[in-house]
PDB file of C-alpha atoms in Angstrom:
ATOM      1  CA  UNK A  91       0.000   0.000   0.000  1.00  0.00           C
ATOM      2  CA  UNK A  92       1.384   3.422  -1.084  1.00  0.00           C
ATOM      3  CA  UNK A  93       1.868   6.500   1.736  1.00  0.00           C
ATOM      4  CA  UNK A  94      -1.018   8.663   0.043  1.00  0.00           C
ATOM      5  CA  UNK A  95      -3.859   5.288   0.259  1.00  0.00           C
ATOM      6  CA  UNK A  96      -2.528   4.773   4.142  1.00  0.00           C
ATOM      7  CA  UNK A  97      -2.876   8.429   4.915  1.00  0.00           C
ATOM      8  CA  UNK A  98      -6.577   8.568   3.094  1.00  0.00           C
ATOM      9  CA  UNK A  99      -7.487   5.639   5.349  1.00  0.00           C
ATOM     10  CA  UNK A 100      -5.690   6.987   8.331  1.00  0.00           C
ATOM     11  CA  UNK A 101      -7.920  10.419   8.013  1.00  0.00           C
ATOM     12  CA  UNK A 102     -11.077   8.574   7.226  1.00  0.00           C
ATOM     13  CA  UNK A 103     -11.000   6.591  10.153  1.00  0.00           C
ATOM     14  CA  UNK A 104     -10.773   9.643  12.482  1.00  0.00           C
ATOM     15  CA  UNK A 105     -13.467  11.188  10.173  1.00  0.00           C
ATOM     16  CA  UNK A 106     -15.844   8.132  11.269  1.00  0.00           C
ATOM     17  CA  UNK A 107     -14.870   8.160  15.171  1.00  0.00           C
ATOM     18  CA  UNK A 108     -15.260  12.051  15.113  1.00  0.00           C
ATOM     19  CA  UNK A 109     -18.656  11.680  14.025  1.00  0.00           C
ATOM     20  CA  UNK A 110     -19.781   8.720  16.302  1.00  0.00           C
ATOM     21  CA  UNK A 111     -18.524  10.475  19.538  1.00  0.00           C
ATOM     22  CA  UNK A 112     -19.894  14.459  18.608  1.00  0.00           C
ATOM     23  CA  UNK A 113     -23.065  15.493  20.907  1.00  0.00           C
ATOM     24  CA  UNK A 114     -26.280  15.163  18.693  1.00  0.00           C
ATOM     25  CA  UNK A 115     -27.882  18.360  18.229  1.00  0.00           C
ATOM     26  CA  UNK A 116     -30.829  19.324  21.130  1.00  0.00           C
ATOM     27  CA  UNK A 117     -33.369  21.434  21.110  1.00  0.00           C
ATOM     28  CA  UNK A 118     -33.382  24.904  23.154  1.00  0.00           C
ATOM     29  CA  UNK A 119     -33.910  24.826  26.852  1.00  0.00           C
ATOM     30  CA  UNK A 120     -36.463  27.008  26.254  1.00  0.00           C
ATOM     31  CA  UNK A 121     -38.025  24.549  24.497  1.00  0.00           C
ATOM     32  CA  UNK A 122     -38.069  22.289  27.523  1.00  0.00           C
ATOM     33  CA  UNK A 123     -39.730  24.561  30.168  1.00  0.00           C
ATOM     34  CA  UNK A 124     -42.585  23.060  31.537  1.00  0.00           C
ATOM     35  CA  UNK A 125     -45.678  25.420  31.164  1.00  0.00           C
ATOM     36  CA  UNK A 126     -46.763  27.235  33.992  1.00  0.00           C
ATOM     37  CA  UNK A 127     -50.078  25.553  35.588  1.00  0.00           C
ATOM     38  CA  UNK A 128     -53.734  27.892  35.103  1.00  0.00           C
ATOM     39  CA  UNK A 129     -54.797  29.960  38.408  1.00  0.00           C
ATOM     40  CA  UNK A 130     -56.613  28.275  40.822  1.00  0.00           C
ATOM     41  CA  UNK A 131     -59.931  29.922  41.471  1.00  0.00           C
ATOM     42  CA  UNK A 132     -59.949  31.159  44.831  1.00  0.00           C
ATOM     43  CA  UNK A 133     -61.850  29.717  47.630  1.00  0.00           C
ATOM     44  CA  UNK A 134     -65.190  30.551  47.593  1.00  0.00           C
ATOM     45  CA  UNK A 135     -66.341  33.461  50.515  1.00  0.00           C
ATOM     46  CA  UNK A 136     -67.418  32.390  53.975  1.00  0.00           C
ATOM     47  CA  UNK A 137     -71.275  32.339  53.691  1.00  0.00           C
ATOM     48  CA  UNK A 138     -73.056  35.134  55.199  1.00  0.00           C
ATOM     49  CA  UNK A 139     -75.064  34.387  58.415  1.00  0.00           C
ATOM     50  CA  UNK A 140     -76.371  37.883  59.210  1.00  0.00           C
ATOM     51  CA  UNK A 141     -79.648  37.701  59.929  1.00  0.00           C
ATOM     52  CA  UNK A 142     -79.729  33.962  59.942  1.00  0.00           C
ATOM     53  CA  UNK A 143     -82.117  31.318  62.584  1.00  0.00           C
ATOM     54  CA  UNK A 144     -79.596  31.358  65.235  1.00  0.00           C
ATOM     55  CA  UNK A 145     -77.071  34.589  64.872  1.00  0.00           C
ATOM     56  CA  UNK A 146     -77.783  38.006  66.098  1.00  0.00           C
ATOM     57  CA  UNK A 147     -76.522  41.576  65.089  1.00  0.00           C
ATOM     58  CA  UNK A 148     -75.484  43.391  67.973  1.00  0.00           C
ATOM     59  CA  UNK A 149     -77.334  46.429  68.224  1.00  0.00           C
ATOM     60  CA  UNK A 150     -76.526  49.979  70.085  1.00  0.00           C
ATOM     61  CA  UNK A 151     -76.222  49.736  74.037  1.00  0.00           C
ATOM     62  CA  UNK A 152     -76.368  45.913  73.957  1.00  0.00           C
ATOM     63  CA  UNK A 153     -74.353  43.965  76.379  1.00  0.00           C
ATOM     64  CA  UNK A 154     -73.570  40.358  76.158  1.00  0.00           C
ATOM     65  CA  UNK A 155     -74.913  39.862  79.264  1.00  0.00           C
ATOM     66  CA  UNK A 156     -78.303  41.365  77.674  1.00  0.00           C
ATOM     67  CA  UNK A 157     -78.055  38.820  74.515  1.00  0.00           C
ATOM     68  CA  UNK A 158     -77.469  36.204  76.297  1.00  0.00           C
ATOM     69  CA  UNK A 159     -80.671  36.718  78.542  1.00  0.00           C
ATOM     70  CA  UNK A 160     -82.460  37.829  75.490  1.00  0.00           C
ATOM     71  CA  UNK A 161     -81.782  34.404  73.743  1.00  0.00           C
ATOM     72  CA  UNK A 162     -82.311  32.384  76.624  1.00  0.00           C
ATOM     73  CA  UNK A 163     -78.509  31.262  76.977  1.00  0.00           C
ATOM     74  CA  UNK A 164     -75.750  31.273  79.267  1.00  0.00           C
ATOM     75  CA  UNK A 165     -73.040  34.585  78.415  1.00  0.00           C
ATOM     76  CA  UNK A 166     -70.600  32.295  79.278  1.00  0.00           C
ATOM     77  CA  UNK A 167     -71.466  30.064  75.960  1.00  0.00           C
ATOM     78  CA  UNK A 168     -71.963  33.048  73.667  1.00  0.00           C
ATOM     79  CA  UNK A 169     -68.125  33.869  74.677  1.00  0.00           C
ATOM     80  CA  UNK A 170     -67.036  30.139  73.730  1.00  0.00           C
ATOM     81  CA  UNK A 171     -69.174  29.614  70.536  1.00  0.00           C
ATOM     82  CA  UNK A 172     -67.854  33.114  69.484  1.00  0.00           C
ATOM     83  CA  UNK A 173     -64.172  32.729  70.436  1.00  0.00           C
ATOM     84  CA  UNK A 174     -64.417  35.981  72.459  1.00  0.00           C
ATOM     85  CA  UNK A 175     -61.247  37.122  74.058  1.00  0.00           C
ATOM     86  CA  UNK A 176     -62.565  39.907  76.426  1.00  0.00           C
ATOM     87  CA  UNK A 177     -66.651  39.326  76.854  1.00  0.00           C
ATOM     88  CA  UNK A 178     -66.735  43.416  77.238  1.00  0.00           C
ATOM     89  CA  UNK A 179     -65.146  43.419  73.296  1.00  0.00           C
ATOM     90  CA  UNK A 180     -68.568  43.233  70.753  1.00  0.00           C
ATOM     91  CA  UNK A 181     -69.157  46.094  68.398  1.00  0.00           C
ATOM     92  CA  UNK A 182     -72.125  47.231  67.125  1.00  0.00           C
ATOM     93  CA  UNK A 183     -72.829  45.268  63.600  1.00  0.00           C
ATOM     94  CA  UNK A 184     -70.875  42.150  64.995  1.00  0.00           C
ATOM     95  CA  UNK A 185     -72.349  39.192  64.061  1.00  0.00           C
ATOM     96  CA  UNK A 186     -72.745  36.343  67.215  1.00  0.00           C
ATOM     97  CA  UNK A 187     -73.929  33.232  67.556  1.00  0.00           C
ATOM     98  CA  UNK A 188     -76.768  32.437  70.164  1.00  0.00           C
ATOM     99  CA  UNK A 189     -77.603  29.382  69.408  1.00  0.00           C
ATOM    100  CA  UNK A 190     -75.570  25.875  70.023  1.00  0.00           C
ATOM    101  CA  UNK A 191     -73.336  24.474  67.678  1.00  0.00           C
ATOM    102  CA  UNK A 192     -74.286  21.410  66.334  1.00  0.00           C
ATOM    103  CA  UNK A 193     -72.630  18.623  69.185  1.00  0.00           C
ATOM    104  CA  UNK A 194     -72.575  21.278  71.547  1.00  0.00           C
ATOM    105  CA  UNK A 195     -75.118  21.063  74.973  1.00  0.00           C
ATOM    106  CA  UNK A 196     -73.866  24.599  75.981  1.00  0.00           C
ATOM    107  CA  UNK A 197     -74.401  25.857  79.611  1.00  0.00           C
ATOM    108  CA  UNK A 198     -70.345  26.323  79.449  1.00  0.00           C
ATOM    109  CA  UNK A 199     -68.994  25.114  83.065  1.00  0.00           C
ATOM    110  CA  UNK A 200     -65.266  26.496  82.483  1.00  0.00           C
ATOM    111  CA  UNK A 201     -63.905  29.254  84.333  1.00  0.00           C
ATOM    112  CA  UNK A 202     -64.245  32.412  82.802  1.00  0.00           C
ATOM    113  CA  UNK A 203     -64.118  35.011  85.492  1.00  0.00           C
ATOM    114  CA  UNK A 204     -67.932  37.295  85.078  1.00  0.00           C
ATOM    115  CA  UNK A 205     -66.730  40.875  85.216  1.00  0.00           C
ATOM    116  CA  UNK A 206     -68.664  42.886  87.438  1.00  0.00           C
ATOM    117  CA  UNK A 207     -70.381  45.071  84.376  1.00  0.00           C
ATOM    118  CA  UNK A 208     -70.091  43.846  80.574  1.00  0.00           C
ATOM    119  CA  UNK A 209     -69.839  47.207  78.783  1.00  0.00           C
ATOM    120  CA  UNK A 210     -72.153  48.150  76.157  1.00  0.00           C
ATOM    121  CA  UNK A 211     -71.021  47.533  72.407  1.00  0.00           C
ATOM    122  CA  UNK A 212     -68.757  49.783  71.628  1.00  0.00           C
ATOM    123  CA  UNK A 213     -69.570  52.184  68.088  1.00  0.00           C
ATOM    124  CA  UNK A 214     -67.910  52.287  64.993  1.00  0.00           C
ATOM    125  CA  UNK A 215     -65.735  55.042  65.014  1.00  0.00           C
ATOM    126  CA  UNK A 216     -67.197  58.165  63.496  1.00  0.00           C
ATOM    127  CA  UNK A 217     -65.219  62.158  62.749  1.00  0.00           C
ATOM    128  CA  UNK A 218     -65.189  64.222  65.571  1.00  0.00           C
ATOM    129  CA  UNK A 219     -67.471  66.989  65.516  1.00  0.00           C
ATOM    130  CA  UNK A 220     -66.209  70.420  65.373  1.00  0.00           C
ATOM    131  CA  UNK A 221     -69.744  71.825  66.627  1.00  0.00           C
ATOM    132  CA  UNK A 222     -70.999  72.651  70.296  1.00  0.00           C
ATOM    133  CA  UNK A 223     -71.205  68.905  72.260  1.00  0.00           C
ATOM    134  CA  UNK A 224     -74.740  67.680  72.872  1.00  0.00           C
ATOM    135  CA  UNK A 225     -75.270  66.724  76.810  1.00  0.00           C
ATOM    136  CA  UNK A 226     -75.464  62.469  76.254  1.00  0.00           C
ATOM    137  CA  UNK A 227     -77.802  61.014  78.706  1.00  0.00           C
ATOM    138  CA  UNK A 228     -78.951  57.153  79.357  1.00  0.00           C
ATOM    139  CA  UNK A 229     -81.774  55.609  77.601  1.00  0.00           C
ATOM    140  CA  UNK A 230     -85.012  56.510  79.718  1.00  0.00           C
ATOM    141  CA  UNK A 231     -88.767  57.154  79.237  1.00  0.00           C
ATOM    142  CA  UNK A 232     -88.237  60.943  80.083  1.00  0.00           C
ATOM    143  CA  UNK A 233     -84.933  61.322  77.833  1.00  0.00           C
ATOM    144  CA  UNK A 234     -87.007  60.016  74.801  1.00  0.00           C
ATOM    145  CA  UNK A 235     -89.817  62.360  75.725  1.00  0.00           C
ATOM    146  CA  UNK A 236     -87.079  65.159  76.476  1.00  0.00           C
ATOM    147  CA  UNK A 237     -85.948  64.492  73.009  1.00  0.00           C
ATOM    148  CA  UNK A 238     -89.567  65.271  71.588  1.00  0.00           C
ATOM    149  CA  UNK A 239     -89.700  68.836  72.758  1.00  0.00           C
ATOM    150  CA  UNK A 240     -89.838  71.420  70.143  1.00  0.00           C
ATOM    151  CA  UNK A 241     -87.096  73.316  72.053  1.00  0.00           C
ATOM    152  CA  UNK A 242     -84.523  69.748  72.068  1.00  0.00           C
ATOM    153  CA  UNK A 243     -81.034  70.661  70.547  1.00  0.00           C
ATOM    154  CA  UNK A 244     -80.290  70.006  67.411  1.00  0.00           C
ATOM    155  CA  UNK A 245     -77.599  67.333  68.251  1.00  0.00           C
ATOM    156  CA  UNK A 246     -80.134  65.860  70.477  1.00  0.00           C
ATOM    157  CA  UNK A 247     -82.925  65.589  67.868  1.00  0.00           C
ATOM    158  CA  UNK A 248     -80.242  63.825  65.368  1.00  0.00           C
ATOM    159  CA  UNK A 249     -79.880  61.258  67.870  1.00  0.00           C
ATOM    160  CA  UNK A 250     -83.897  60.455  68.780  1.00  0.00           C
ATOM    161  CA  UNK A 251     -84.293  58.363  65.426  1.00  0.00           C
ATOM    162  CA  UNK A 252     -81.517  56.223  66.958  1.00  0.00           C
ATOM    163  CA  UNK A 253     -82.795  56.197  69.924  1.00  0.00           C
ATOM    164  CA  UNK A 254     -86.726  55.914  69.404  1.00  0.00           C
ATOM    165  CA  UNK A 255     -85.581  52.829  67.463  1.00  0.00           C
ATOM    166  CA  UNK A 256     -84.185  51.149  70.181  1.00  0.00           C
ATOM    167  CA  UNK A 257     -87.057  51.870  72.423  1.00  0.00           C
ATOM    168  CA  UNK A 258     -90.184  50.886  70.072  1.00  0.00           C
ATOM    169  CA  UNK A 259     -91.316  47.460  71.308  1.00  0.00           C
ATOM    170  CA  UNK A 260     -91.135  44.953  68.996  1.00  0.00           C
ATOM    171  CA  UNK A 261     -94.029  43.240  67.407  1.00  0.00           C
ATOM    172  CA  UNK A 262     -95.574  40.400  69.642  1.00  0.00           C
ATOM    173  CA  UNK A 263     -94.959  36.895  68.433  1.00  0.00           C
ATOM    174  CA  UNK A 264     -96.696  34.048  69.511  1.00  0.00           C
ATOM    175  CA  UNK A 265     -95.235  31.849  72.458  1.00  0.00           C
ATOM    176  CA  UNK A 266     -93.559  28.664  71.129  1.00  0.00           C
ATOM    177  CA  UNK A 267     -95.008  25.460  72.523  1.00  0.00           C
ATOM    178  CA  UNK A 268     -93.847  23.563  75.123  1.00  0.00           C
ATOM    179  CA  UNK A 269     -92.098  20.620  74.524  1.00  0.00           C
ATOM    180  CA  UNK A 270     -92.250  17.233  76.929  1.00  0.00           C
ATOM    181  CA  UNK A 271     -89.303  19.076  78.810  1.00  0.00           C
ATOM    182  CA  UNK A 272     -90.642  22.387  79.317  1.00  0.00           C
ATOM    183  CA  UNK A 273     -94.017  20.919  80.912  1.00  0.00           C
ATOM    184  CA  UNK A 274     -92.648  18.347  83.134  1.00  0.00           C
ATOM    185  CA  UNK A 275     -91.346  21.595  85.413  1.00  0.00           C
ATOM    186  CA  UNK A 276     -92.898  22.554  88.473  1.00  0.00           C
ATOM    187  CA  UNK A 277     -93.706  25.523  89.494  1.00  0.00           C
ATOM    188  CA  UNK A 278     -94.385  27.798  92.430  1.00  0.00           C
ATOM    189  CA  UNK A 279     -94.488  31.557  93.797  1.00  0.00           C
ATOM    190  CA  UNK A 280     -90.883  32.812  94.341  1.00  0.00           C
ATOM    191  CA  UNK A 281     -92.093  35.249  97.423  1.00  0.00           C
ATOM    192  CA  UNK A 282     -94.881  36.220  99.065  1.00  0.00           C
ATOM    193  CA  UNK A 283     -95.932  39.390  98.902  1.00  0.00           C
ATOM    194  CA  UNK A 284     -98.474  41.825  96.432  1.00  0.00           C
ATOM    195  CA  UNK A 285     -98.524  41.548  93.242  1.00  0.00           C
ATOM    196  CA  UNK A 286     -97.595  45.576  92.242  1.00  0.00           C
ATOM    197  CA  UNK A 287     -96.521  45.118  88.658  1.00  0.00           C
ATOM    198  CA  UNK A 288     -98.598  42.591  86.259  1.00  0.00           C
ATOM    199  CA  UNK A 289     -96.727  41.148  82.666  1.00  0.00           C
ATOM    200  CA  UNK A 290     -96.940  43.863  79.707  1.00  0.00           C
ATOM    201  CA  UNK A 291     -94.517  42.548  76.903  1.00  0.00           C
ATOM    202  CA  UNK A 292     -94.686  46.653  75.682  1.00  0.00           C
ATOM    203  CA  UNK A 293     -93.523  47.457  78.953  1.00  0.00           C
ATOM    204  CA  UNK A 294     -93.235  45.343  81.923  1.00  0.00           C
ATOM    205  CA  UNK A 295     -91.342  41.914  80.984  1.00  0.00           C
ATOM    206  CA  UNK A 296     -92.310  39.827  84.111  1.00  0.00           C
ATOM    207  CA  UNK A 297     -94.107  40.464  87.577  1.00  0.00           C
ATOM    208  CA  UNK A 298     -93.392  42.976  90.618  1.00  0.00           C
ATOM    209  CA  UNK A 299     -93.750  41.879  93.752  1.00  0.00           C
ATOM    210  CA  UNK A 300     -93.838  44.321  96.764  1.00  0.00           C
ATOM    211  CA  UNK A 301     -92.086  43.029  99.932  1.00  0.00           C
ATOM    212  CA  UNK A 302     -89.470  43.727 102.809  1.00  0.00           C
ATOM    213  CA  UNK A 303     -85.642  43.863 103.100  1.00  0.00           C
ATOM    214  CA  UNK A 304     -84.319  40.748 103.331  1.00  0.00           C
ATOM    215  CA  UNK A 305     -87.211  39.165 102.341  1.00  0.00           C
ATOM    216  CA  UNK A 306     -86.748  35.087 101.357  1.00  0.00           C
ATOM    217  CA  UNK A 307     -86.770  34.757  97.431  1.00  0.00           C
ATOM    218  CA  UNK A 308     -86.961  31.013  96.571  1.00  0.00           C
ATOM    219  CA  UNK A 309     -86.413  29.372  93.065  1.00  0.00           C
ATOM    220  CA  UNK A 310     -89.733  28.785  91.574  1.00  0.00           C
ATOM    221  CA  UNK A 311     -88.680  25.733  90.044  1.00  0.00           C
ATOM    222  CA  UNK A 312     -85.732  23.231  89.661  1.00  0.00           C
ATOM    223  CA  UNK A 313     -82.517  24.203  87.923  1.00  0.00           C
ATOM    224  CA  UNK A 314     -79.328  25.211  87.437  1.00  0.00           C
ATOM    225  CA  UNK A 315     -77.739  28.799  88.017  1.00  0.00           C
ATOM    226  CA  UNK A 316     -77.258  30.586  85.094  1.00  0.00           C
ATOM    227  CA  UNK A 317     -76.308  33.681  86.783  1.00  0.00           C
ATOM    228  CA  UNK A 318     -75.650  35.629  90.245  1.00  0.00           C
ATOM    229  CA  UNK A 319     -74.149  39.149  89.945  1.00  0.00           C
ATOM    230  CA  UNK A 320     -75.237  42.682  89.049  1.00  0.00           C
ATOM    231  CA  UNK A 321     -74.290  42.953  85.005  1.00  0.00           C
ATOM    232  CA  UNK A 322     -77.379  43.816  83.481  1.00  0.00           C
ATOM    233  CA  UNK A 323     -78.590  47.636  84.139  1.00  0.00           C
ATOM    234  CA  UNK A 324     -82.225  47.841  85.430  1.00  0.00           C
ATOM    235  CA  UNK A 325     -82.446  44.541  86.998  1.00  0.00           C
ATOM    236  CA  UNK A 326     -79.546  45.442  89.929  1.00  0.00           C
ATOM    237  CA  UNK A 327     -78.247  42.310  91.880  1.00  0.00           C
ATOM    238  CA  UNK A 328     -79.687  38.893  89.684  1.00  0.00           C
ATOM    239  CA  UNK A 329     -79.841  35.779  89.705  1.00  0.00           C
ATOM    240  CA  UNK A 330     -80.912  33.665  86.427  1.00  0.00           C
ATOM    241  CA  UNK A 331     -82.404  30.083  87.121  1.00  0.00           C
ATOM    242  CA  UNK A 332     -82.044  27.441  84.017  1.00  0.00           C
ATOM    243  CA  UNK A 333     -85.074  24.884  84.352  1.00  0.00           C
ATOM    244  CA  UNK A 334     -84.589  23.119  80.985  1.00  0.00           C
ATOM    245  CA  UNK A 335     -83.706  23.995  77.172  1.00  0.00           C
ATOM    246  CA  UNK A 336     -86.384  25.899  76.776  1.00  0.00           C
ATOM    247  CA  UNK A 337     -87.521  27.792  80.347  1.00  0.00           C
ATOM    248  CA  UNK A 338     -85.578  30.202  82.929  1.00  0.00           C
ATOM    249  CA  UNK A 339     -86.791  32.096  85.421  1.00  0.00           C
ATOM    250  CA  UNK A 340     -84.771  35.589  86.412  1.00  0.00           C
ATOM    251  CA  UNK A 341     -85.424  37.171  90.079  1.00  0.00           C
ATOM    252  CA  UNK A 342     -84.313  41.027  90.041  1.00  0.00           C
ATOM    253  CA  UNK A 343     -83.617  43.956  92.921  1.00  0.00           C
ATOM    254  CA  UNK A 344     -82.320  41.597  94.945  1.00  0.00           C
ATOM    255  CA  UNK A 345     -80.257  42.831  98.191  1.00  0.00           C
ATOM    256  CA  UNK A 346     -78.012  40.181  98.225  1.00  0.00           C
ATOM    257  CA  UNK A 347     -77.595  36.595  96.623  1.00  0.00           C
ATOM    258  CA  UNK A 348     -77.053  33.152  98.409  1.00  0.00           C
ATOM    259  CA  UNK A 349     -76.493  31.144  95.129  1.00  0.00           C
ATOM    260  CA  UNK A 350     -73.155  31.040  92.982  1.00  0.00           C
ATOM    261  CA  UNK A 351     -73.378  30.246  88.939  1.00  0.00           C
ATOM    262  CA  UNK A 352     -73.048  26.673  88.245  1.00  0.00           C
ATOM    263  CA  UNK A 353     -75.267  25.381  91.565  1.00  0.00           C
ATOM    264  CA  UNK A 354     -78.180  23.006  91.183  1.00  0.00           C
ATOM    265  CA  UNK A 355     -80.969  24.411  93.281  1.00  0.00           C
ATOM    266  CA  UNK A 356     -84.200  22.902  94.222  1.00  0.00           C
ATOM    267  CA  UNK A 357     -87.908  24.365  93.574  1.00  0.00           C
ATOM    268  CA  UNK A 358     -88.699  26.259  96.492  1.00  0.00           C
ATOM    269  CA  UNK A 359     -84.799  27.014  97.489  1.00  0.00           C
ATOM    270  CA  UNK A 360     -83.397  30.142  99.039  1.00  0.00           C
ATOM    271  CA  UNK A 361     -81.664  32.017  96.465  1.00  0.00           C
ATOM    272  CA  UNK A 362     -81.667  35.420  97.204  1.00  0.00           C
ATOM    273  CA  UNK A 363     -83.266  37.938 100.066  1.00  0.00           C
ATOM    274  CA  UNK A 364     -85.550  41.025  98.541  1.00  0.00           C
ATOM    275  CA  UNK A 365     -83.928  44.043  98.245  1.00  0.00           C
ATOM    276  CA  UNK A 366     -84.253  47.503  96.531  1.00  0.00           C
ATOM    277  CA  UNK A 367     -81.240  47.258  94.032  1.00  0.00           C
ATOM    278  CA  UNK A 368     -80.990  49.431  90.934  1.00  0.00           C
ATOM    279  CA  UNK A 369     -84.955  50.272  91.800  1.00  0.00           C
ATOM    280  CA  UNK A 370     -87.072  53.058  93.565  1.00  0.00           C
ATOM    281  CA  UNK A 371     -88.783  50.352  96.440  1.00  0.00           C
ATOM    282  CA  UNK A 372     -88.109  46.727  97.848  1.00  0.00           C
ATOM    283  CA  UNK A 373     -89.797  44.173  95.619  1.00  0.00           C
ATOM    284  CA  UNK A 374     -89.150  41.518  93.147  1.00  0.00           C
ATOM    285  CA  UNK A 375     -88.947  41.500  89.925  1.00  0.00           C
ATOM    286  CA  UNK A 376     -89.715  38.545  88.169  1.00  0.00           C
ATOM    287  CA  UNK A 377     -89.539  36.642  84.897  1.00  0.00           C
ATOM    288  CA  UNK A 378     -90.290  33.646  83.078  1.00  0.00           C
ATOM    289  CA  UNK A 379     -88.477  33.197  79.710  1.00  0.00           C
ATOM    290  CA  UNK A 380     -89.227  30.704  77.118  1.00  0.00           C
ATOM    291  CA  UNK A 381     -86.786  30.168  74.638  1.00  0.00           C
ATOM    292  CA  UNK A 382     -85.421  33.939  75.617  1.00  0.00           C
ATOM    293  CA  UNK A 383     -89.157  35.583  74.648  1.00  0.00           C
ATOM    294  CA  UNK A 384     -90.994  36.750  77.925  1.00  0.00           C
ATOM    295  CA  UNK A 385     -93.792  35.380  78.545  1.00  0.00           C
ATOM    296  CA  UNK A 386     -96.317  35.721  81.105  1.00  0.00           C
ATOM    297  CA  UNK A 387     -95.625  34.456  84.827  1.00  0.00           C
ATOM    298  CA  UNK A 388     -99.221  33.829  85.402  1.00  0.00           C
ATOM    299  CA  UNK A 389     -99.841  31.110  83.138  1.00  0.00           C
ATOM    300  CA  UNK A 390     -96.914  28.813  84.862  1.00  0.00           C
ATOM    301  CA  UNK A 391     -97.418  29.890  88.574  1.00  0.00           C
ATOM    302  CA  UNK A 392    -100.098  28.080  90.541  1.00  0.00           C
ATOM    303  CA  UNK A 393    -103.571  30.325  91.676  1.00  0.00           C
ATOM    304  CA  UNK A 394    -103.100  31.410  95.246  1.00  0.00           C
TER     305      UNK A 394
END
């Protein structure tokens, strides 16, 4: 074999290696990127329950004290099945929950210390005015009728919608039947004394009964203590009695209170003596509830 055919073979055969060993061709790395996945739709809202069976809007000057013996319930639930921090911290517009949780019995037994006077809801915050202040003055008959003068300030008479509002008694609704529970209680009178103050849904949500200072005031039926203390303006030192799901009876003006919250107390138990508390005379005040509505003492007491 000549020099020239060994070098032509000799320079093929790199040729041939050089082409099996070289890095085939790829395609761009942007070509590779994975494509970014579509949006996910965002979680749909928390349904509204304003309004709703079983929620309530808390309303100027309401306490949760006041709710809770509005709605026939224990404060002490409201402030677990609303996750409330400080009981004294509800706003006007806040939504709560007044009735159970499915699962849940209520009538809460943990400690949660009652403060001495749940302040009203506090009010969105509003500008300050730059104008003359109008006096402020508590919710009464004669304030309302104050407000109603031709002569009322002007700041005064921007307030009386507001405040009318507030006062105008609600429709009446029928009582709601009793169920097995609610008639299997016993009743009796809780003192003896005159009758001074008969039911009025409009105006009078229970019974006054005239008496003395230190008085006996007995539980007018079996139960459980709701509550014992002094939270709820008008009614001074109280005492709430839980008889079943449905019923509780409330005993107001007390001068002092023998029962704590949490005791079981038998029909016809001390409780309290008669006293003159946040009132103008010594009597007692009393109310039947059914399912948080008033109703009328003198269709569950016996005739005497």
């Amino acid at each position: 074999m000549t020099k020239t055919s060994s070098l032509f073979l000799s320079t093929l055969t790199l040729a041939l290696l050089s082409a099996c060993t070289s890095t085939p061709n790829r395609a761009p790395v942007s070509e590779l990127a994975i494509a970014p996945r579509p949006a996910q739709p965002a979680p749909a809202p928390v349904a509204e329950v304003k309004d709703k069976p079983g929620y309530y809007t808390v309303k100027r000057g309401d306490t949760l004290l006041r709710i809770a013996l509005d709605h026939g319930q224990n404060y002490r639930d409201l402030v677990a099945w609303n996750k409330l921090a400080n009981p004294n911290d509800i706003k006007v517009d806040q939504v709560l929950r007044v009735e159970a949780p499915d699962g849940d019995s209520g009538v809460q037994t943990a400690s949660i210390a009652p403060p001495p006077s749940l302040k009203p809801a506090a009010e969105p915050a509003v500008p300050k005015k730059t104008g003359p202040k109008g006096d402020k003055q508590p919710y009464t008959e004669n304030s309302v009728a104050e407000m109603q003068k031709p002569d009322a300030k002007a700041d005064k008479l921007a307030e009386k919608p507001v405040q009318l509002a507030s006062a105008a008694p609600s429709l009446p609704r029928p009582a709601p039947s009793l169920s097995v529970e609610d008639r299997a209680v016993s009743w009796q009178w809780p003192a003896d004394g005159k009758v001074v103050g008969t039911f009025d849904e409009g105006k009078n949500k229970g019974i006054d009964i005239a008496g003395r200072a230190g008085q006996q005031v007995v539980s007018a039926g079996a139960g459980k203590v709701m509550y014992a203390g002094s939270g709820i303006r008008g009614y001074g030192n109280l005492v709430i009695v839980k008889h079943s799901n449905g019923l509780l009876s409330a005993y107001a003006h007390n001068r002092s209170i023998l029962v704590q919250e949490g005791q079981t107390v038998n029909k016809g138990q001390a409780i309290a003596e008669m006293g003159d508390s946040d009132t103008d005379s010594v009597k007692l005040h009393f109310e039947i509830r059914q399912q948080g509505k008033p109703v009328d003492p003198s269709k569950f007491l016996p005739n005497r």
